[in-house]
Coordinates of C-alpha atoms in Angstrom, one line a residue:
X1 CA 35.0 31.5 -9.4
X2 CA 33.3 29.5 -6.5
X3 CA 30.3 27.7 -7.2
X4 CA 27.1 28.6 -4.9
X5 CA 26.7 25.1 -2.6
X6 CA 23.7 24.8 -0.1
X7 CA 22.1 21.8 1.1
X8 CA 18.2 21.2 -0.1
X9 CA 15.6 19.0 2.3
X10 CA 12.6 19.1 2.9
X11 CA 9.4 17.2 5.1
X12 CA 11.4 16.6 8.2
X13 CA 8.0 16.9 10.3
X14 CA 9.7 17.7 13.3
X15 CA 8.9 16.0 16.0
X16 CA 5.8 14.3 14.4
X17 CA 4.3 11.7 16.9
X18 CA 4.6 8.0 16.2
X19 CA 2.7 6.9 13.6
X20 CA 3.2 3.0 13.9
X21 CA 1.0 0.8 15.8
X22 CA 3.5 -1.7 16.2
X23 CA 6.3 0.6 18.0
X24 CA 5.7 -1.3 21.4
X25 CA 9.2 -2.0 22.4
X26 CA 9.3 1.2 24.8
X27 CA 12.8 1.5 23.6
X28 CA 12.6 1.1 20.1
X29 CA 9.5 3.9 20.5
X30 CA 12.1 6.3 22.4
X31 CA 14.5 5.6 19.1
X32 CA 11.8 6.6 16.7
X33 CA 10.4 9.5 18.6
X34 CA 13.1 11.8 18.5
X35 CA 14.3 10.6 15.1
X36 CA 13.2 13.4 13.6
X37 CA 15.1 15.9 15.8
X38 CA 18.6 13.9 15.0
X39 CA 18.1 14.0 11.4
X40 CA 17.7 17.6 11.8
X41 CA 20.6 18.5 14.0
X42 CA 22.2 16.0 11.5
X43 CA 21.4 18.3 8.4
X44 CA 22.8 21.1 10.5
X45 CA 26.3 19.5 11.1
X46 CA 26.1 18.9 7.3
X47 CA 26.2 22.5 6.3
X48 CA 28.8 23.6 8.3
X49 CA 30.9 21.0 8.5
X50 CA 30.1 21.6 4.0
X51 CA 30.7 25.1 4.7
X52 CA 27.5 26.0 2.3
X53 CA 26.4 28.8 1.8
X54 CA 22.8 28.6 2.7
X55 CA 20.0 25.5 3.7
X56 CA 17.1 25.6 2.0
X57 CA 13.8 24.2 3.4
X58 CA 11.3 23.2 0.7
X59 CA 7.9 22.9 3.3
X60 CA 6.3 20.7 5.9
X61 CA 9.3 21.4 8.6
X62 CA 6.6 21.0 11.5
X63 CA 3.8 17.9 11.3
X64 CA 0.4 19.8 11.8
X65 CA -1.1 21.5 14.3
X66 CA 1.9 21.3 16.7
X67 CA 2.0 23.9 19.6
X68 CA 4.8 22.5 22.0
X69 CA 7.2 25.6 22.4
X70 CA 9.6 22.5 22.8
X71 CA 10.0 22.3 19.2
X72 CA 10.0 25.8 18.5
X73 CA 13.4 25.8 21.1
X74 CA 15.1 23.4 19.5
X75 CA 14.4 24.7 15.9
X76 CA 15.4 27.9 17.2
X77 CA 18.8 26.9 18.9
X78 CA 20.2 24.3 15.7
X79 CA 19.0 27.3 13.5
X80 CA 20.8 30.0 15.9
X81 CA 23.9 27.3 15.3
X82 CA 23.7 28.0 11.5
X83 CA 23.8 31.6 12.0
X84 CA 26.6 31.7 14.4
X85 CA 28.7 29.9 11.5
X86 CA 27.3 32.5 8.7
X87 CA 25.1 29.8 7.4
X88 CA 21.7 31.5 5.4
X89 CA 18.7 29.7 5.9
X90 CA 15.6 29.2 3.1
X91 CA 12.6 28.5 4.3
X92 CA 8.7 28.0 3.0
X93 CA 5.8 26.7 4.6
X94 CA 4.1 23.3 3.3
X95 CA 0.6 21.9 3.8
X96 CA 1.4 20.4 7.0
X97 CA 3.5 23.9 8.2
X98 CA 0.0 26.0 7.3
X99 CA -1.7 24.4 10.3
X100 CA 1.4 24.9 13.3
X101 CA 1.0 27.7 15.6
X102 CA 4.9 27.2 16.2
X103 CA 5.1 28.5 12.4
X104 CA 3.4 32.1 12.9
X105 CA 4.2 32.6 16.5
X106 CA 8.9 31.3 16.5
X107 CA 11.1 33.8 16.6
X108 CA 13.9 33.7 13.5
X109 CA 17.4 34.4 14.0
X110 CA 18.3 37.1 11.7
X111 CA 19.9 35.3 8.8
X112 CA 16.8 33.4 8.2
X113 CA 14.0 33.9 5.9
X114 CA 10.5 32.3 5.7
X115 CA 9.0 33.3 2.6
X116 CA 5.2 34.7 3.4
X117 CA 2.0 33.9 1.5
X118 CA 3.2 36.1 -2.1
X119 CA 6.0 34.8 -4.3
X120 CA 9.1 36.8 -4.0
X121 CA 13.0 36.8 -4.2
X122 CA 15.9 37.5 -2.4
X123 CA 18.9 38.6 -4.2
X124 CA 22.3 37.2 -2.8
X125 CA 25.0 39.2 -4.0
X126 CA 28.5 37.1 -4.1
X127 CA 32.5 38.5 -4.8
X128 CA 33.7 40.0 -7.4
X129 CA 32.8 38.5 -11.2
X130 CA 30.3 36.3 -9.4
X131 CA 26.6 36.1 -10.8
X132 CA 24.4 37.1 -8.4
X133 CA 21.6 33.8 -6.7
X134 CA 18.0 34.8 -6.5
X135 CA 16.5 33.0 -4.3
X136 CA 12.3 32.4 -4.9
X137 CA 10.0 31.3 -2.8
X138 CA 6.5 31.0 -1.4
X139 CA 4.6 29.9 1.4
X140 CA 1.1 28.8 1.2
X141 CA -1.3 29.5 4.1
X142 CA -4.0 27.2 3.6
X143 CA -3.1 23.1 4.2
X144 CA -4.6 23.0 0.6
X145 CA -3.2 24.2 -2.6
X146 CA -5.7 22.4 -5.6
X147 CA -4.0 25.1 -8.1
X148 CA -0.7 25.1 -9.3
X149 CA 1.4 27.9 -7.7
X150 CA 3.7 28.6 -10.6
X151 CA 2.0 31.5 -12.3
X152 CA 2.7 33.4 -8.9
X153 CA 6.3 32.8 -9.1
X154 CA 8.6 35.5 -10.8
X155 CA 10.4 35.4 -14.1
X156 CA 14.2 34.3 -13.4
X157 CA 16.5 37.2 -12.8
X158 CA 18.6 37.7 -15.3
X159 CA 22.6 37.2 -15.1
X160 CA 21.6 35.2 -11.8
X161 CA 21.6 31.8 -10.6
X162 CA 18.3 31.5 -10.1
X163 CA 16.7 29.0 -7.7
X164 CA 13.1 28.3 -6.6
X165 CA 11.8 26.7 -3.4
X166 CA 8.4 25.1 -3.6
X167 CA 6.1 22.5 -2.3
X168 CA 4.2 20.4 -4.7
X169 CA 3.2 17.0 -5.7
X170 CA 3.8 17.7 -8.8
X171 CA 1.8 15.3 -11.3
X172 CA 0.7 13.1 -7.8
X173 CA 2.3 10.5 -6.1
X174 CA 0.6 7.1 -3.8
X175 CA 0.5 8.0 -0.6
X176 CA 0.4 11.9 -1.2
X177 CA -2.5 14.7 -1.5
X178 CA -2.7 16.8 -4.7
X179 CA -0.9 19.8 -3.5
X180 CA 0.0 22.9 -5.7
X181 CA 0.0 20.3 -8.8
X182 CA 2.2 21.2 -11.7
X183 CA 4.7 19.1 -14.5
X184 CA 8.5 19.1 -14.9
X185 CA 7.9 20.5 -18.3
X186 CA 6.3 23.8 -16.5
X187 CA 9.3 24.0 -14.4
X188 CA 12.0 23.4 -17.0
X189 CA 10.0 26.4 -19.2
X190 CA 10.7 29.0 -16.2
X191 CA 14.5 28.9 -17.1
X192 CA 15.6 28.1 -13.2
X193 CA 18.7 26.5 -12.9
X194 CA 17.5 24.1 -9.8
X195 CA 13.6 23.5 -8.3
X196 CA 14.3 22.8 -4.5
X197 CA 10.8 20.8 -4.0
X198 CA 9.5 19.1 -1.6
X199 CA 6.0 17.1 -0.3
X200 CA 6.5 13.6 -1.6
X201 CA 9.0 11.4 0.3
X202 CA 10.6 9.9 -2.0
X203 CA 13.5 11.0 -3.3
X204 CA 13.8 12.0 -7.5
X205 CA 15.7 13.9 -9.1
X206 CA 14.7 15.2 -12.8
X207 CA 17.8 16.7 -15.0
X208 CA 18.0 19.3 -17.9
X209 CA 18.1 22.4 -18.9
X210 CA 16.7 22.9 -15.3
X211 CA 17.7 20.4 -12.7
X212 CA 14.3 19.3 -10.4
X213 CA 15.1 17.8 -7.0
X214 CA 12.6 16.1 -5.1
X215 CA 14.7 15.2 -1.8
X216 CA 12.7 12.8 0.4
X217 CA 12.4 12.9 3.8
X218 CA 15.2 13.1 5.9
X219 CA 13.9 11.1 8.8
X220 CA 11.2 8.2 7.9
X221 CA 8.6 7.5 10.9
X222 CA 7.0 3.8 10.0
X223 CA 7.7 1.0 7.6
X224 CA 5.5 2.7 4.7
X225 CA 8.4 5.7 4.5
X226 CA 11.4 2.4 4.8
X227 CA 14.4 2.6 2.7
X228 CA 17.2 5.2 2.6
X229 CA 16.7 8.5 3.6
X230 CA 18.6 11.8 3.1
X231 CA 19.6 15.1 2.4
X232 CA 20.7 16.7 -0.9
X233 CA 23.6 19.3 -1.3
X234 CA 23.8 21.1 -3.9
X235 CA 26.6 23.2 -6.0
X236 CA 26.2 25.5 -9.0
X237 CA 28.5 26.5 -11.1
X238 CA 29.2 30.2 -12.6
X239 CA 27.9 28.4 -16.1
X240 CA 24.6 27.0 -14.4
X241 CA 26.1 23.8 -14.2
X242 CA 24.7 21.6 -11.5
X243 CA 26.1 19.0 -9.6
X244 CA 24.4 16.9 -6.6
X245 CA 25.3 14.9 -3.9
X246 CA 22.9 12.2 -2.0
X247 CA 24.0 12.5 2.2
X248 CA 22.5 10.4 4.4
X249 CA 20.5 12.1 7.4
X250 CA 18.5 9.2 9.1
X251 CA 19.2 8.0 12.8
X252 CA 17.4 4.7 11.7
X253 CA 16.4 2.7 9.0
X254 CA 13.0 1.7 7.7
X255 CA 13.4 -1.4 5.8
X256 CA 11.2 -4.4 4.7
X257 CA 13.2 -7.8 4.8
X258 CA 11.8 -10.7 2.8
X259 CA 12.9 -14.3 3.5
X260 CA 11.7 -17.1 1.2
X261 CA 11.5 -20.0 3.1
X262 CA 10.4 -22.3 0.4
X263 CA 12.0 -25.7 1.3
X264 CA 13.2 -25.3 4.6
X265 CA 12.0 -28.0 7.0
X266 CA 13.7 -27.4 9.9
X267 CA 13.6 -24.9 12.5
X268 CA 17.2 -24.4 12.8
X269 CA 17.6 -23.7 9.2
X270 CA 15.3 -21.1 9.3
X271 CA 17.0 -19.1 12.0
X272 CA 19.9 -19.5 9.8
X273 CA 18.7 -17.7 6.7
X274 CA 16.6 -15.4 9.4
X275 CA 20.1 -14.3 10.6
X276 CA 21.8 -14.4 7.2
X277 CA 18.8 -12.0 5.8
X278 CA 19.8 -9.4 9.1
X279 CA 23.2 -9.7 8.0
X280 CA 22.8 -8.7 4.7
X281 CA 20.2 -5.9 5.8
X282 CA 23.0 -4.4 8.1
X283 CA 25.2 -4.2 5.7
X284 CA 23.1 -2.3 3.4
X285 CA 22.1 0.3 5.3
X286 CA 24.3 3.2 6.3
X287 CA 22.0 4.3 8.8
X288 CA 23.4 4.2 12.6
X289 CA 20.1 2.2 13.2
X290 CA 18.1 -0.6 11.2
X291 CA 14.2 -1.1 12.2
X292 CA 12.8 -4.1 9.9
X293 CA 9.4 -5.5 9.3
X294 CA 10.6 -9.5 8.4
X295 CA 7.9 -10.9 5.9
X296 CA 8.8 -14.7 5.2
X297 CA 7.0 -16.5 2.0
X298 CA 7.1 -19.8 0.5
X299 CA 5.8 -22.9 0.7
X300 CA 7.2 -25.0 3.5
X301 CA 6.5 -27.6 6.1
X302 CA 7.0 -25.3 8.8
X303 CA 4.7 -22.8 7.7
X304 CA 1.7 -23.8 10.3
X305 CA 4.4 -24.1 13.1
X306 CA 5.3 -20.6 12.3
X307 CA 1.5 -19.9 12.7
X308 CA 1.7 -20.9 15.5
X309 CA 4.9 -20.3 17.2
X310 CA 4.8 -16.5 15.9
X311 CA 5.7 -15.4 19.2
X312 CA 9.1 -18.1 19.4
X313 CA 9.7 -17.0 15.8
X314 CA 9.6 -13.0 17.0
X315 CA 11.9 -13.9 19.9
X316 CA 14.3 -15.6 17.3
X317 CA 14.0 -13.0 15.2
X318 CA 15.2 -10.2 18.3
X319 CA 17.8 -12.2 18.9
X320 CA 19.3 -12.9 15.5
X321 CA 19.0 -8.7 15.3
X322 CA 20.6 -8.4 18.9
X323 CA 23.8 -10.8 18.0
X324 CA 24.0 -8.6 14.4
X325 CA 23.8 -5.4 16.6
X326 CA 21.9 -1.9 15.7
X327 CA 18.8 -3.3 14.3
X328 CA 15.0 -3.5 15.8
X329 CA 12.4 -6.1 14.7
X330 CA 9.5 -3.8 14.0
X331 CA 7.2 -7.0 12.8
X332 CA 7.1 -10.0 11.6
X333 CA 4.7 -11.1 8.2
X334 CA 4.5 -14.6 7.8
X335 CA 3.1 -15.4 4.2
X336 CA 4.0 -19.1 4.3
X337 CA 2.0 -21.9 3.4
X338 CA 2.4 -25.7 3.4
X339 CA 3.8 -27.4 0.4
X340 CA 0.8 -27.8 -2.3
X341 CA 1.5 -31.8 -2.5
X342 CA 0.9 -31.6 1.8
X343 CA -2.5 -29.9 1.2
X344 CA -3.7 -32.3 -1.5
X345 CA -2.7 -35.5 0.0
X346 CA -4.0 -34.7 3.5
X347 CA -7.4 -36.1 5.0
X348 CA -9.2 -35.7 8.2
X349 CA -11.5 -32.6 9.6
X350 CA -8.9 -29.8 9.3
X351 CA -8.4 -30.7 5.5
X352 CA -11.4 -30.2 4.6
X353 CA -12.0 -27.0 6.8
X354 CA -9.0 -26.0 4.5
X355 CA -10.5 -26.8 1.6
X356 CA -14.1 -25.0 2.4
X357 CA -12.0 -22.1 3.2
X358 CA -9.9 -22.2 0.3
X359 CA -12.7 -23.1 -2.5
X360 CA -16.2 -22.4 -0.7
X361 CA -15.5 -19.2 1.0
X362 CA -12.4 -16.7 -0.1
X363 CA -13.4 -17.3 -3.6
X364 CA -17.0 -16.7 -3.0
X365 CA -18.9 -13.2 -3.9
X366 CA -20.8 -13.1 -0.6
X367 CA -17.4 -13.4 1.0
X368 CA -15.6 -10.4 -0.8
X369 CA -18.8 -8.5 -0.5
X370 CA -18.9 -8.7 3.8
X371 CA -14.9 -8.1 3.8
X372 CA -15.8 -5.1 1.6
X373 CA -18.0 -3.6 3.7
X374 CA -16.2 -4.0 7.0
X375 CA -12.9 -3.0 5.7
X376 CA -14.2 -0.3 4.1
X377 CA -15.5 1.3 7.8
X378 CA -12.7 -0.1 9.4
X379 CA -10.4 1.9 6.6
X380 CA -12.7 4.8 6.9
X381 CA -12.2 5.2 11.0
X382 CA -8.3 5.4 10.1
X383 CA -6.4 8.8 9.9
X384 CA -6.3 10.0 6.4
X385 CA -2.7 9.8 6.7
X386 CA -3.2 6.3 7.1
X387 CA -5.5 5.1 5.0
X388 CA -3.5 4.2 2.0
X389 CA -1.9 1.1 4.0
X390 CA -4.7 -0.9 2.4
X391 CA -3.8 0.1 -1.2
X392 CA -3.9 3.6 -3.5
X393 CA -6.7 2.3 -6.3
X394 CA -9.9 -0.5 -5.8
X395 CA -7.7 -3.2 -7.7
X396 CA -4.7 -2.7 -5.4
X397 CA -7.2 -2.7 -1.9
X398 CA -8.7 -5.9 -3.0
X399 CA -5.7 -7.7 -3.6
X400 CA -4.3 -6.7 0.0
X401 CA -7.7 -7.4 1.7
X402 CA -8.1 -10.6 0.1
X403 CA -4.1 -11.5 1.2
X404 CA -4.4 -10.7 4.8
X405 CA -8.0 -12.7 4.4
X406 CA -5.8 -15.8 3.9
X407 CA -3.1 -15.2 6.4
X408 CA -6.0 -14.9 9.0
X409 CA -7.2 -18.2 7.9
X410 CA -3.9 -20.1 7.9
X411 CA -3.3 -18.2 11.8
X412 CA -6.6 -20.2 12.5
X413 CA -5.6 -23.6 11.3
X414 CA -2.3 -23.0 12.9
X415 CA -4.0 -22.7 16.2
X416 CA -6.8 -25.2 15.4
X417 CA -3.9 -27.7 14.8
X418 CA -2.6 -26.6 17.8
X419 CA -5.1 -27.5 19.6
X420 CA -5.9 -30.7 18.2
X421 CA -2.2 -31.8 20.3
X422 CA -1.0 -33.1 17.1
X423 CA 3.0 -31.7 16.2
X424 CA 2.5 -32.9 12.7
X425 CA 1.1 -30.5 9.7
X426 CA -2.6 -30.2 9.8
X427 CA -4.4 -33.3 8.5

């Protein structure tokens, strides 16, 4: 008895366009922008070189209203190479797939099926003694789903493995629309043996009598989708046993590096634990490429230099990642500020600008009232895609606001210091 393998991904967004404003390394923007087409063909190697039986799609293959025949080519040929190897593909449309023309106008090879707009099942008859896999699926042809689409869904087969493709976020997730909402309990009650989902891009995976398998992205695009990305493959047993296996898809690496400089007073040191920080970064990751945002934190005496020098810092920074090899500064976030007992015991103009700042103005309610309002129409000319950068609830939005508030006013006693032709910490 052979056990029915396939692998399970879902929001590739196929060639979605950058979304980071701070991709301006021409290079590093060439890297990112076909990502998404390597992590694909990269999925494809994976199921034949698996030999699966089928690759199943759980929404949002295409990134909106995309019409470039390019990507419906390139779809077409890596699934043409699945095909060729006997390779069955699964596919059904998400939120982001409901608004492509490439969606209702490609051409399928044969052994591929996109599910339509009603809830349905294909039957996948295996050897001799073998149960049976229904397949389920449905598409939805509208970019919003406020209603769960479960009740639409068929009751399992019976004497099947039974699996079920959809796109939902389930009980919500930051970052993510309500789409199609409904709760692992409602799932584990249809009897399926696995839920191939997809929408939120983060990887989870619920186990029990009915395994649930969220599979993240395989590709991220910007810093907010960092960390490991992948593919899931899949095998169940004649006895509805399931057992998973995490792959790794991604040409590069999204990842947030934090270096706590508190104590370091020399430049030198800091390019040390800067390269240390890479090191360790590298090593981590199992993605060909890294691309890191670099936040550094602490209290230090070279915090206003670091103001102030951001763009020496930034060219240590490429550096350090050149000599490590295969990873890209993105960004760097400097969160430093100068040693409490430095602040306290320092006079002169520039203290006490610091001190207005720091107990006249950020703490004031006319202050937090003006930022308010102008990050609030500043947040509200964003894409909606992009709008949750600031924060997902009021508390979480304030707190970031009021962060960046006093990184912009250490940048401008950085500079005013600067100016002043003093090499000291501001006075």
């Amino acid at each position: 008895m052979t056990a029915f393998r396939f692998i399970h991904t879902a929001d590739i967004h196929l060639d979605s366009p950058l979304k980071s404003l701070a991709l301006r390394n021409p290079e590093l923007a060439d890297l990112i922008g076909g990502a998404t087409r390597q992590a694909f063909s990269a999925i494809i190697d994976l199921c034949i070189s698996e030999r699966v039986n089928a690759l199943v799609i759980a929404g949002d293959l295409y990134d909106g209203d995309q019409t470039s025949m390019k990507t419906a080519r390139f779809l077409a040929g890596e699934l043409g190479r699945l095909a060729k190897a006997g390779i069955r593909t699964f596919i059904i449309r998400g939120n982001h797939d409901a608004l492509s023309r490439i969606s209702r106008e490609l051409v399928l090879p044969d052994m591929v099926k996109l599910f339509g707009g009603r809830a349905e099942h294909v039957l996948i008859e295996r050897g001799q003694g073998e149960r049976p896999v229904a397949i389920h699926g449905l598409s939805f042809a509208q970019p919003t789903a406020p209603e769960s689409l479960l009740p639409k869904y068929a009751s399992a087969v019976p004497d099947a493995i039974n699996v079920g493709i959809m796109h939902t976020s389930l009980g919500g997730a930051p970052g993510h629309d309500a789409y199609a909402p409904c709760s692992p309990a409602e799932l584990q009650a249809t009897g399926f043996d696995y839920w191939a989902l997809g929408h939120i891009h983060k990887r989870a995976v619920i186990t029990g009598s009915t395994t649930i398998v969220m599979p993240g992205m395989p590709q991220g695009r910007d810093i907010n989708e960092d960390g490991p990305k992948s593919a899931t493959l899949v095998s169940i047993s004649e006895d509805g046993s399931v057992s998973l296996e995490e792959k790794p898809t991604a040409l590069a690496e999204f990842s947030r590096i934090t270096i706590d400089a508190g104590g370091l007073s020399d430049w030198t040191d800091l390019a040390h634990a800067l390269s240390d920080a890479l090191k360790q970064a590298r090593t981590a990751s199992a993605a060909p490429e890294l691309v890191a945002r670099i936040g550094f934190t602490g209290e230090t005496t070279l915090a206003w230099r670091m103001r102030r020098d951001a763009d020496l810092l930034m060219a240590e920074a490429e550096e350090r990642a050149a000599q490590t090899g295969a990873i890209w500064v993105e960004k760097l976030e400097i969160g430093c500020t100068p040693p409490t007992e430095t602040r306290t015991a320092s006079t002169g103009p520039l203290h006490e600008l610091r001190d207005l700042i720091e107990t006249g103005i950020l703490t004031s309610d006319a202050f937090e009232t003006a930022l308010s309002q102008i990050a609030d129409t500043l947040q509200g000319q964003l894409p909606t895609d992009l709008r949750d950068l600031f924060g997902t609830d009021e508390s979480e939005t304030r707190a970031r606001r009021m962060q960046l508030a006093r990184q912009g006013a250490e940048d401008v006693l950085a500079r005013l210091q600067s100016s002043s032709g003093s090499g000291s910490e501001p006075a």
